[in-house]
Amino acid sequence: MNDAILHTINIPADLRKLKQEKLPQLAKELREYIIDIVSTKEGHLGASLGVVELSIALHYFFDTPKDLLVWDVGHQAYGHKILTGRRDVFGSNRQLNGISGFPKPEESIYDTFGVGHSSTSISAALGMALASQLKGDYRKNHIAIIGDASIASGMAFEGLNHAGVTKANLWIVLNDNAIGIDPSVGALKDYLTKAGIGKKPRQANIIEALNFNYSGPIDGHSIDAIINAFAELKDKDGPKFLHVITKKGKGLQKAEEDQVRYHAPGKFDKTTGAIIETPNKNLPPKFQDVFGLTLVDLAKENKKIIGITPAMPTGSSLKYMMQVFPERALDVGIAEQHAVTLSAGMATQGFKVFCAIYSTFLQRAYDQVIHDVALQNLPVVFCIDRAGLVGQDGATHHGVFDIAYLRSIPNLIILAPSNAIELRNALYTASTYSNGPICIRYPRGRGKLLNWRKSFEVFSFGEAKVIKKGTKIAVVSVGTIVENALEARKQLENPSLIEIIDMRSIKPLDKEMLDYVKQKFSTVITIEEGVIAGGVGEAIGSFLNSGPHLHQIINLGVPDAFVQHGKVEELHALCGISTQKLLELFQDLLKE
Ligand SMILES: Cc1ncc(C[n+]2csc(CCOP(=O)(O)OP(=O)(O)O)c2C)c(N)n1
Ligand SMILES: CC(=O)[C@@H](O)[C@H](O)COP(=O)(O)O
Ligand SMILES: [Mg+2]
């Protein structure tokens, strides 16, 4: 194609040399390129398709990288990446050693801030803008690009509140597509929905009330409209706010029609958009579905059961309970802190709340877990999803800190079921327990058991189980990672040399079992899918080595470094906890 443009854009300065009338064609090529690559390499699709025009307009109007763009979450920044020197490596997106699926300053000078968790862009861009002022630079522009679901989060409101009393050269571009991963929720969403393109909401404009120069709503798929709006706002003093309306999935019909499914659809046919389904449908269930469907079973028997998710009803599978008991299953939006304290409030009134939060996002609500739940010993159940290495989302999303950060909190019971039946029983037992908070951690994806929906059994807290007897080395494993240890043991010439213990309960620890291990073995390997520093392996190690006889303790888990993106199995190998790495370790130790 002689007139093709995209291949000529190596940096945004190339883009700025184009005539403005050429930009729609560039948008078409950029959209096709994103579809082409994501259809086979996978990743976040709908959000990036929705901001193709906005990405071009931003780099066309602003003098990047001198002007600073801060993308909120960053899952929508594929167009930005492609326009900023990463077109030819975009095929390595989210692959091991490839580029990250999110903006990352180590990767490019155009990525001004590391992102992945939502709602940080306003604070970060304001920080940059105030820093520029202090340096005497009043011309530099600092632009936060934030979605309608992300702006409803507490942190974004904190940033808006502060920005409104500054004269910072801060721009906020609200990319309003009326959906997050799932449909947006809350009163702010209602307010924004009333503001169609060209219409002003009937109520007072809350953004203007916070001292912003407000413009919009405008059509976010018209590059001309965006550039004109930028030009009109440019000379206004103080913080500026542009409200653009876009369609998630724009340009791929199926993605426009099913925006939830096409947030991150996996592989699909790039021409028709049809998702390429796994041929073998008879797979073990995802742990998320075990959680979601079990909760429905429990909620049918107990009217006091409530489910809460901060913005992840589909991802966490709380959607099942939302379908059956809409009034008892709540999506509160991107509001992890609120979700935890809301759960605490309901618990004070005798409700049994199951608060489903990804491990990585629970980091946001650490104080609420301590101050609002644990300190008051309220019987909230934290269903800690995506615990462990999550794969291609990478360092921002791995759920590897929860064991370390929760273990030290008094009153918490922390369970790590090692399979779907154990998870189901842990949920059941938690539903019958009212003496305090319980955390149940489980990973992203599927286990190994097909037949899991059995009658409930009690999951005893603080009870470990020997699952394979052995004579020389004890492997004390926490959670579903035990599958790798079992497989490695199976591949040994003499498996009976390795004993495998499923710890099941991180807090309390089974001291009787640990005493047994202490007496029987001198070499002990601990395995957990979490950071070693502060992890349960360290606690087991200090217990075992508390007497006169010193044990050889090998603590395996996530080392003291942020783990990059890649397939989960690849990352397990990097951390030394894949089947193959465990096999090699067993063989080496047995040689000694
Ligand atoms: C703190 C936090 N909670 C939850 C998420 C998961 N998450 C990623 S994108 C997203 C929705 C964002 O919606 P919006 O801001 O409207 O952007 P859009 O996808 O529509 O472009 C959510 C909930 C996250 N990244 N960070
Ligand atoms: C960008 C973001 O934070 C989410 O889209 C996240 O990638 C979801 O992860 P899961 O695919 O594990 O639900
Ligand atoms: Mg949105």
XYZ file of C-alpha atoms and ligand atoms in Angstrom:
632
model
C 0.000 0.000 0.000
C 1.859 3.089 -1.280
C -0.044 5.605 0.792
C 0.329 3.678 4.041
C 1.436 5.892 6.886
C 1.883 3.814 10.022
C 5.201 2.300 8.939
C 6.627 5.813 8.575
C 5.873 6.776 12.178
C 8.827 5.804 14.298
C 8.388 8.515 16.883
C 5.608 11.047 17.510
C 7.683 13.794 15.867
C 7.093 11.914 12.570
C 3.377 12.032 13.270
C 3.470 15.771 13.857
C 4.875 16.283 10.352
C 1.677 14.883 8.816
C -1.138 17.094 7.559
C -4.085 16.887 9.930
C -6.302 15.505 7.160
C -4.059 12.411 6.996
C -4.747 11.468 10.587
C -8.002 9.511 10.044
C -6.146 7.214 7.695
C -3.437 6.725 10.276
C -6.177 5.878 12.775
C -7.505 3.222 10.427
C -4.076 1.634 10.024
C -3.312 1.810 13.719
C -6.600 0.132 14.583
C -5.988 -2.625 12.027
C -2.492 -3.159 13.380
C -3.715 -3.508 16.964
C -6.401 -5.983 15.858
C -3.903 -7.918 13.775
C -1.381 -8.395 16.586
C -3.770 -8.835 19.517
C -5.785 -11.441 17.573
C -2.879 -13.861 17.824
C -0.747 -12.599 20.697
C -3.688 -11.811 23.012
C -3.985 -8.938 25.449
C -6.332 -6.060 26.213
C -8.262 -5.159 23.106
C -11.400 -3.050 23.559
C -9.834 -0.242 25.540
C -7.030 0.377 23.048
C -9.398 0.255 20.062
C -11.510 2.910 21.768
C -8.699 5.428 22.108
C -7.021 5.153 18.709
C -8.113 8.651 17.670
C -7.388 10.077 21.108
C -3.870 8.577 21.125
C -3.106 10.135 17.747
C -4.574 13.511 18.718
C -2.566 13.587 21.951
C 0.755 12.915 20.250
C -0.157 15.286 17.401
C -1.135 18.213 19.580
C 1.285 17.872 22.458
C 5.035 17.952 22.221
C 5.751 14.480 23.569
C 7.995 13.383 25.229
C 8.620 16.927 26.535
C 4.957 17.172 27.465
C 4.101 14.291 29.747
C 1.279 11.826 29.081
C 0.137 9.662 31.988
C -2.181 6.828 30.962
C -4.390 5.554 33.759
C -4.208 1.757 34.201
C -2.380 1.669 30.868
C -4.286 -1.250 29.350
C -5.508 1.201 26.695
C -2.027 2.385 25.688
C -1.276 -0.016 22.814
C -1.763 2.745 20.227
C 0.536 4.985 22.244
C 3.150 2.235 22.357
C 2.990 1.650 18.633
C 3.314 5.387 17.892
C 6.253 5.773 20.255
C 8.864 3.521 18.752
C 7.484 0.086 19.659
C 5.603 -0.752 16.463
C 8.004 -3.451 15.361
C 8.255 -5.100 18.784
C 4.554 -4.903 19.512
C 4.254 -8.599 18.621
C 6.220 -9.352 21.795
C 3.594 -7.580 23.919
C 3.136 -9.352 27.289
C 5.424 -12.243 26.280
C 8.390 -13.280 28.406
C 11.209 -10.766 27.758
C 8.927 -8.831 25.417
C 7.416 -5.408 25.979
C 5.019 -4.911 28.854
C 1.261 -4.689 28.369
C 1.341 -1.453 30.361
C 3.356 1.774 30.113
C 6.685 1.300 31.827
C 9.333 4.031 32.118
C 12.218 1.526 31.748
C 10.785 0.695 28.342
C 10.385 4.146 26.785
C 10.863 7.851 27.504
C 7.267 8.283 26.343
C 6.055 6.160 29.273
C 6.287 8.744 32.000
C 4.879 6.672 34.844
C 4.545 2.977 35.619
C 0.927 1.859 35.712
C -1.315 -1.210 35.915
C -3.424 -0.416 38.968
C -6.079 2.172 38.219
C -6.771 5.742 39.227
C -3.192 6.886 39.819
C -2.873 9.156 36.792
C -4.306 12.352 38.262
C -2.074 12.290 41.330
C 0.981 11.337 39.288
C 0.403 13.981 36.607
C -0.361 16.604 39.245
C 2.856 15.680 41.032
C 4.759 16.161 37.792
C 2.996 19.464 37.112
C 3.747 20.861 40.562
C 7.352 19.722 40.199
C 7.584 21.559 36.863
C 6.250 24.717 38.525
C 8.848 24.456 41.256
C 11.482 24.143 38.545
C 10.100 27.318 36.942
C 8.696 25.543 33.889
C 5.147 26.789 33.371
C 4.834 25.760 29.707
C 5.247 22.039 30.052
C 1.940 20.175 29.807
C 1.067 17.234 32.028
C -1.830 15.151 30.784
C -3.657 12.408 32.674
C -5.844 10.201 30.483
C -8.340 8.404 32.667
C -11.420 6.231 32.065
C -14.916 6.681 33.456
C -14.595 3.695 35.809
C -11.158 4.695 37.033
C -12.098 8.296 37.758
C -14.780 7.079 40.161
C -12.145 5.590 42.465
C -11.249 7.328 45.728
C -7.698 8.000 44.698
C -8.766 9.865 41.569
C -11.148 11.996 43.638
C -8.315 12.844 46.015
C -6.270 14.025 43.051
C -9.124 16.105 41.616
C -9.755 17.702 44.982
C -6.142 18.788 45.284
C -5.691 19.812 41.642
C -8.652 22.193 41.822
C -6.876 24.473 44.257
C -3.633 24.628 42.277
C -2.611 26.562 39.217
C -0.780 23.523 37.884
C -0.461 23.013 34.165
C -2.485 19.833 34.460
C -4.839 18.401 31.872
C -7.264 15.624 32.574
C -8.762 13.820 29.613
C -11.740 11.746 30.701
C -12.187 8.879 28.265
C -15.829 8.087 28.904
C -17.094 4.896 27.303
C -19.593 4.121 30.098
C -17.886 0.835 30.911
C -14.942 -0.462 32.870
C -14.235 -4.144 32.418
C -17.887 -4.598 33.352
C -20.488 -1.833 33.020
C -19.589 1.196 35.115
C -21.532 1.707 38.333
C -22.366 4.468 40.765
C -23.782 7.952 40.919
C -20.915 9.514 38.973
C -21.634 7.115 36.128
C -25.289 8.232 36.196
C -24.152 11.833 36.047
C -21.801 11.192 33.130
C -24.425 9.215 31.219
C -26.654 12.277 31.195
C -23.900 14.137 29.371
C -24.239 12.947 25.767
C -22.047 14.545 23.119
C -22.866 18.226 22.858
C -25.230 18.053 25.855
C -24.512 19.499 29.262
C -25.720 17.523 32.275
C -28.725 19.218 33.893
C -27.047 19.319 37.256
C -24.274 21.802 37.992
C -21.066 20.657 36.372
C -19.176 19.005 39.195
C -15.865 19.329 37.418
C -16.298 23.088 36.992
C -17.356 23.253 40.622
C -13.930 21.838 41.476
C -12.273 24.806 39.677
C -11.349 23.040 36.449
C -11.595 24.631 33.019
C -14.067 22.118 31.598
C -14.701 21.312 27.964
C -16.954 18.687 26.405
C -18.417 16.203 26.078
C -17.050 15.774 22.563
C -16.845 12.919 20.090
C -13.664 11.042 20.981
C -13.545 9.393 17.559
C -13.194 12.736 15.792
C -9.531 13.661 15.742
C -10.418 17.167 14.576
C -12.845 17.663 17.454
C -10.234 16.566 19.989
C -7.511 18.766 18.525
C -9.875 21.768 18.425
C -10.857 21.195 22.043
C -7.200 20.972 23.091
C -6.513 24.222 21.236
C -9.405 26.008 22.966
C -8.310 24.889 26.414
C -4.614 25.535 25.861
C -4.413 29.107 27.039
C -6.679 28.719 30.030
C -4.943 29.126 33.343
C -4.828 26.254 35.819
C -6.146 22.722 35.541
C -8.086 21.757 32.438
C -10.539 18.935 31.908
C -11.668 17.506 28.585
C -14.531 15.031 28.548
C -14.481 12.770 25.483
C -17.031 10.119 24.630
C -15.731 6.969 22.974
C -16.897 3.470 22.234
C -14.948 0.587 23.725
C -13.953 -1.874 21.001
C -14.475 0.744 18.267
C -13.901 -0.598 14.775
C -14.377 -4.308 15.446
C -18.090 -5.007 15.417
C -18.057 -7.955 17.791
C -15.912 -6.024 20.251
C -18.335 -3.108 20.130
C -21.277 -5.440 20.695
C -19.820 -7.490 23.560
C -17.534 -5.073 25.321
C -17.102 -7.198 28.449
C -15.935 -10.273 26.543
C -13.649 -8.211 24.304
C -11.910 -6.349 27.127
C -9.298 -9.099 26.851
C -10.746 -11.722 24.512
C -7.833 -14.113 24.011
C -7.206 -15.242 20.430
C -9.779 -14.268 17.801
C -10.263 -14.170 14.059
C -9.021 -10.768 12.997
C -11.479 -10.474 10.104
C -14.714 -11.605 11.726
C -13.733 -10.912 15.327
C -14.985 -14.385 16.315
C -13.248 -15.675 19.424
C -11.224 -18.844 18.933
C -12.588 -21.206 21.554
C -10.567 -24.007 23.137
C -11.545 -27.196 21.263
C -11.655 -29.420 24.370
C -14.513 -28.041 26.436
C -14.224 -30.674 29.164
C -11.718 -28.735 31.238
C -11.482 -28.471 35.016
C -13.203 -25.314 36.225
C -11.481 -22.039 36.910
C -10.983 -21.432 40.633
C -13.038 -18.280 40.088
C -16.021 -20.361 38.984
C -15.575 -22.707 41.943
C -15.761 -19.598 44.143
C -18.690 -18.000 42.294
C -20.841 -21.109 41.956
C -20.132 -22.296 45.499
C -21.159 -18.901 46.805
C -24.494 -19.260 45.009
C -24.947 -22.696 46.602
C -24.212 -21.249 50.037
C -26.314 -18.126 49.522
C -29.335 -20.272 48.672
C -29.138 -21.774 52.163
C -28.155 -18.666 54.096
C -29.963 -15.373 53.514
C -27.299 -13.477 55.435
C -24.666 -14.138 52.783
C -23.607 -11.091 50.755
C -21.046 -10.900 47.935
C -19.008 -7.779 47.218
C -16.573 -7.061 44.402
C -14.712 -3.877 43.586
C -15.225 -3.734 39.806
C -14.425 -7.352 38.941
C -17.762 -9.228 38.761
C -16.781 -11.116 35.623
C -13.139 -11.701 36.527
C -13.958 -12.917 40.031
C -17.132 -14.810 38.928
C -19.235 -12.976 41.500
C -21.399 -12.427 38.413
C -23.115 -15.749 39.132
C -24.406 -14.526 42.453
C -25.330 -11.168 40.884
C -27.534 -13.052 38.425
C -29.304 -15.140 41.080
C -29.397 -12.681 44.004
C -28.901 -9.211 42.501
C -29.805 -7.473 45.747
C -27.242 -9.458 47.741
C -24.259 -9.270 45.359
C -22.759 -5.847 44.821
C -20.257 -4.394 42.392
C -19.027 -1.206 44.063
C -16.728 -0.062 41.248
C -12.973 0.434 41.500
C -13.109 1.016 45.226
C -11.115 -1.589 47.108
C -10.898 0.422 50.314
C -14.629 1.064 50.273
C -15.350 -2.598 49.490
C -13.466 -3.734 52.598
C -14.994 -1.194 54.979
C -18.446 -1.707 53.466
C -18.023 -5.414 54.204
C -17.004 -4.538 57.752
C -20.069 -2.337 58.190
C -22.405 -5.079 56.988
C -20.676 -7.604 59.230
C -21.436 -5.430 62.278
C -25.109 -5.907 61.389
C -24.940 -9.685 61.294
C -24.345 -10.257 57.584
C -21.830 -12.749 56.304
C -19.922 -10.868 53.640
C -17.710 -12.573 51.074
C -15.509 -9.813 49.727
C -13.813 -11.001 46.539
C -10.679 -9.033 45.713
C -7.659 -9.767 43.566
C -4.585 -10.164 45.769
C -2.786 -7.318 43.987
C -5.712 -4.902 44.422
C -6.185 -5.786 48.088
C -2.875 -3.989 48.597
C -4.932 -0.812 48.196
C -7.045 -1.683 51.231
C -4.386 -2.789 53.685
C -5.339 -0.319 56.389
C -9.007 -1.185 56.021
C -8.200 -4.873 56.530
C -6.296 -4.058 59.720
C -8.290 -1.159 61.143
C -11.828 -1.861 60.028
C -11.907 -5.659 59.987
C -9.148 -7.412 61.941
C -8.936 -4.995 64.869
C -12.687 -5.319 65.388
C -12.511 -9.067 64.716
C -15.399 -8.869 62.265
C -16.348 -12.043 60.426
C -15.657 -10.852 56.891
C -14.458 -13.480 54.413
C -11.779 -12.204 52.040
C -11.758 -14.266 48.877
C -8.287 -13.406 47.659
C -8.347 -14.089 43.953
C -5.351 -14.142 41.552
C -3.105 -15.128 44.456
C 0.243 -16.106 42.984
C 1.830 -15.335 39.637
C -0.858 -14.206 37.212
C 1.128 -14.415 33.989
C 1.060 -11.855 31.226
C -0.155 -8.837 33.187
C 3.205 -8.996 34.924
C 4.731 -7.214 37.893
C 1.856 -4.825 38.539
C -0.631 -7.662 38.849
C 1.122 -10.661 40.396
C -0.551 -11.609 43.662
C 2.609 -12.417 45.522
C 2.593 -10.153 48.558
C -0.620 -11.131 50.345
C 0.833 -13.934 52.470
C 3.602 -11.664 53.716
C 1.382 -8.674 54.357
C -1.507 -10.574 55.955
C 0.382 -13.071 58.096
C 1.393 -10.408 60.588
C -2.164 -9.188 61.243
C -3.734 -10.492 64.472
C -7.143 -12.214 64.356
C -6.846 -13.294 60.718
C -7.250 -16.899 59.694
C -5.531 -17.468 56.352
C -6.293 -20.531 54.254
C -4.608 -21.730 51.067
C -6.717 -24.526 49.585
C -4.710 -26.711 47.228
C -7.516 -27.746 44.880
C -11.108 -26.965 43.895
C -12.724 -29.256 46.468
C -10.596 -27.747 49.211
C -11.592 -24.263 48.043
C -15.251 -25.207 48.083
C -14.932 -26.632 51.594
C -13.004 -23.579 52.800
C -15.807 -21.325 51.523
C -18.421 -23.502 53.174
C -16.562 -23.539 56.482
C -16.055 -19.770 56.339
C -19.810 -19.351 55.871
C -20.435 -21.136 59.162
C -17.776 -19.282 61.164
C -18.613 -16.075 62.962
C -15.692 -15.549 65.338
C -13.537 -13.357 63.109
C -12.147 -12.666 59.643
C -10.967 -15.356 57.251
C -8.829 -15.009 54.147
C -8.964 -17.677 51.452
C -6.377 -17.381 48.687
C -6.558 -19.087 45.305
C -4.882 -18.498 41.955
C -5.908 -17.325 38.489
C -7.066 -20.105 36.187
C -7.930 -23.763 36.336
C -7.026 -26.546 38.685
C -6.875 -30.244 37.880
C -10.152 -31.613 39.296
C -13.098 -32.084 36.971
C -15.492 -33.367 39.601
C -15.512 -30.747 42.326
C -19.146 -29.953 43.212
C -19.383 -32.490 46.022
C -21.186 -32.286 49.340
C -19.533 -29.937 51.780
C -16.997 -31.017 54.378
C -15.469 -28.973 57.173
C -12.067 -27.441 56.417
C -10.280 -27.496 59.757
C -8.242 -24.385 60.427
C -4.632 -25.083 61.315
C -4.666 -28.608 59.948
C -2.025 -29.716 57.449
C -2.136 -33.069 55.644
C 0.519 -35.497 54.494
C -0.472 -36.240 50.927
C 2.476 -38.440 49.936
C 4.595 -40.342 52.373
C 8.374 -40.245 51.967
C 11.564 -41.036 53.838
C 14.333 -38.516 53.110
C 13.089 -35.022 52.296
C 9.944 -33.220 53.372
C 8.275 -30.801 50.982
C 5.922 -28.479 52.827
C 3.751 -26.826 50.227
C 1.222 -23.997 50.441
C -1.738 -23.833 48.046
C -2.182 -25.096 44.513
C 1.529 -25.033 43.706
C 1.579 -28.463 45.365
C 0.622 -29.873 41.945
C 4.115 -29.051 40.656
C 5.713 -30.799 43.626
C 3.524 -33.877 43.137
C 4.365 -34.059 39.465
C 8.088 -33.635 40.124
C 7.967 -36.384 42.766
C 6.201 -38.679 40.297
C 9.011 -38.236 37.797
C 11.708 -39.335 40.260
C 13.265 -42.765 39.985
C 12.338 -43.348 43.609
C 9.409 -41.108 44.551
C 9.108 -42.603 48.018
C 12.134 -40.592 49.125
C 10.062 -37.399 49.083
C 7.246 -36.709 51.513
C 4.741 -34.053 50.464
C 2.733 -32.114 53.005
C -0.085 -29.779 52.055
C 0.016 -26.969 54.634
C -3.581 -25.802 53.832
C -3.640 -23.260 56.629
C -1.131 -20.398 56.670
C -2.481 -18.995 59.887
C -2.750 -20.761 62.254
C 0.083 -23.114 61.296
C -0.257 -26.773 62.175
C 2.353 -26.980 64.924
C 1.779 -30.706 65.461
C 2.570 -31.406 61.846
C 5.629 -29.198 62.004
C 6.802 -31.058 65.126
C 6.413 -34.297 63.194
C 8.464 -32.863 60.300
C 11.071 -31.646 62.772
C 11.504 -35.124 64.219
C 11.469 -37.091 60.988
C 13.418 -35.004 58.445
C 16.663 -33.066 58.368
C 16.042 -31.550 54.941
C 12.866 -29.565 54.390
C 11.769 -27.645 51.306
C 8.978 -25.088 51.625
C 7.084 -23.947 48.539
C 4.680 -21.044 48.262
C 3.480 -18.881 45.385
C 4.344 -15.654 47.094
C 7.379 -13.671 48.164
C 9.899 -15.599 50.234
C 10.678 -12.543 52.363
C 8.071 -12.547 55.098
C 6.392 -15.612 53.641
C 5.171 -18.723 55.352
C 8.352 -20.660 54.509
C 10.359 -18.341 56.718
C 7.952 -18.943 59.585
C 8.193 -22.706 59.108
C 11.986 -22.453 58.915
C 12.264 -20.584 62.190
C 9.912 -23.069 63.867
C 11.943 -26.057 62.649
C 15.242 -24.507 63.613
C 14.126 -23.394 67.050
C 15.675 -26.466 68.715
C 19.273 -27.669 69.041
C 19.231 -29.756 65.865
C 19.558 -27.536 62.780
C 17.648 -28.519 59.680
C 18.594 -27.797 56.109
C 15.711 -25.535 55.078
C 15.188 -24.485 51.485
C 12.565 -21.760 51.108
C 11.149 -21.582 47.597
C 8.825 -18.897 46.288
C 9.152 -15.517 44.648
C 12.597 -14.000 45.141
C 13.215 -10.432 46.292
C 12.673 -8.872 42.862
C 9.637 -7.870 40.820
C 8.740 -10.699 38.471
C 8.112 -9.732 34.867
C 5.331 -10.869 32.532
C 5.133 -14.177 30.702
C 3.226 -17.440 30.855
C 2.682 -18.664 34.403
C 4.746 -21.816 33.739
C 7.632 -19.686 32.452
C 7.481 -17.515 35.542
C 7.315 -20.562 37.818
C 10.524 -21.719 36.146
C 12.160 -18.308 36.706
C 11.301 -18.592 40.396
C 12.453 -22.203 40.670
C 8.994 -23.615 41.442
C 8.058 -25.228 38.114
C 7.791 -29.018 37.961
C 11.078 -29.246 36.082
C 12.980 -27.000 38.498
C 11.604 -28.885 41.475
C 12.554 -32.182 39.898
C 16.118 -30.935 39.381
C 16.259 -29.750 42.989
C 14.956 -33.065 44.337
C 17.495 -34.967 42.247
C 20.386 -32.752 43.405
C 19.429 -33.062 47.050
C 18.951 -36.810 46.834
C 22.465 -37.135 45.328
C 24.027 -35.428 48.358
C -6.935 -0.641 41.644
C -7.434 -1.447 40.491
N -8.589 -2.108 40.603
C -9.051 -2.830 39.571
C -8.358 -2.885 38.404
C -8.848 -3.756 37.275
N -9.226 -2.954 36.130
C -8.411 -2.739 35.106
S -9.065 -1.827 33.896
C -10.499 -1.676 34.776
C -11.622 -0.900 34.210
C -11.183 0.458 33.830
O -12.257 1.095 33.273
P -12.111 2.527 32.683
O -11.286 3.364 33.581
O -13.451 3.022 32.356
O -11.247 2.278 31.375
P -11.669 1.514 30.035
O -11.268 0.103 30.191
O -13.114 1.680 29.838
O -10.871 2.197 28.986
C -10.442 -2.365 35.977
C -11.527 -2.471 36.957
C -7.149 -2.188 38.330
N -6.368 -2.214 37.242
N -6.719 -1.466 39.364
C -5.961 -4.053 33.167
C -6.419 -4.821 34.305
O -6.056 -4.553 35.427
C -7.329 -5.950 34.124
O -7.899 -5.963 32.873
C -6.585 -7.211 34.383
O -5.731 -7.476 33.313
C -7.558 -8.311 34.566
O -6.893 -9.464 34.901
P -7.583 -10.877 34.694
O -7.465 -11.189 33.239
O -6.755 -11.780 35.541
O -8.983 -10.727 35.150
Mg -14.447 3.070 30.622
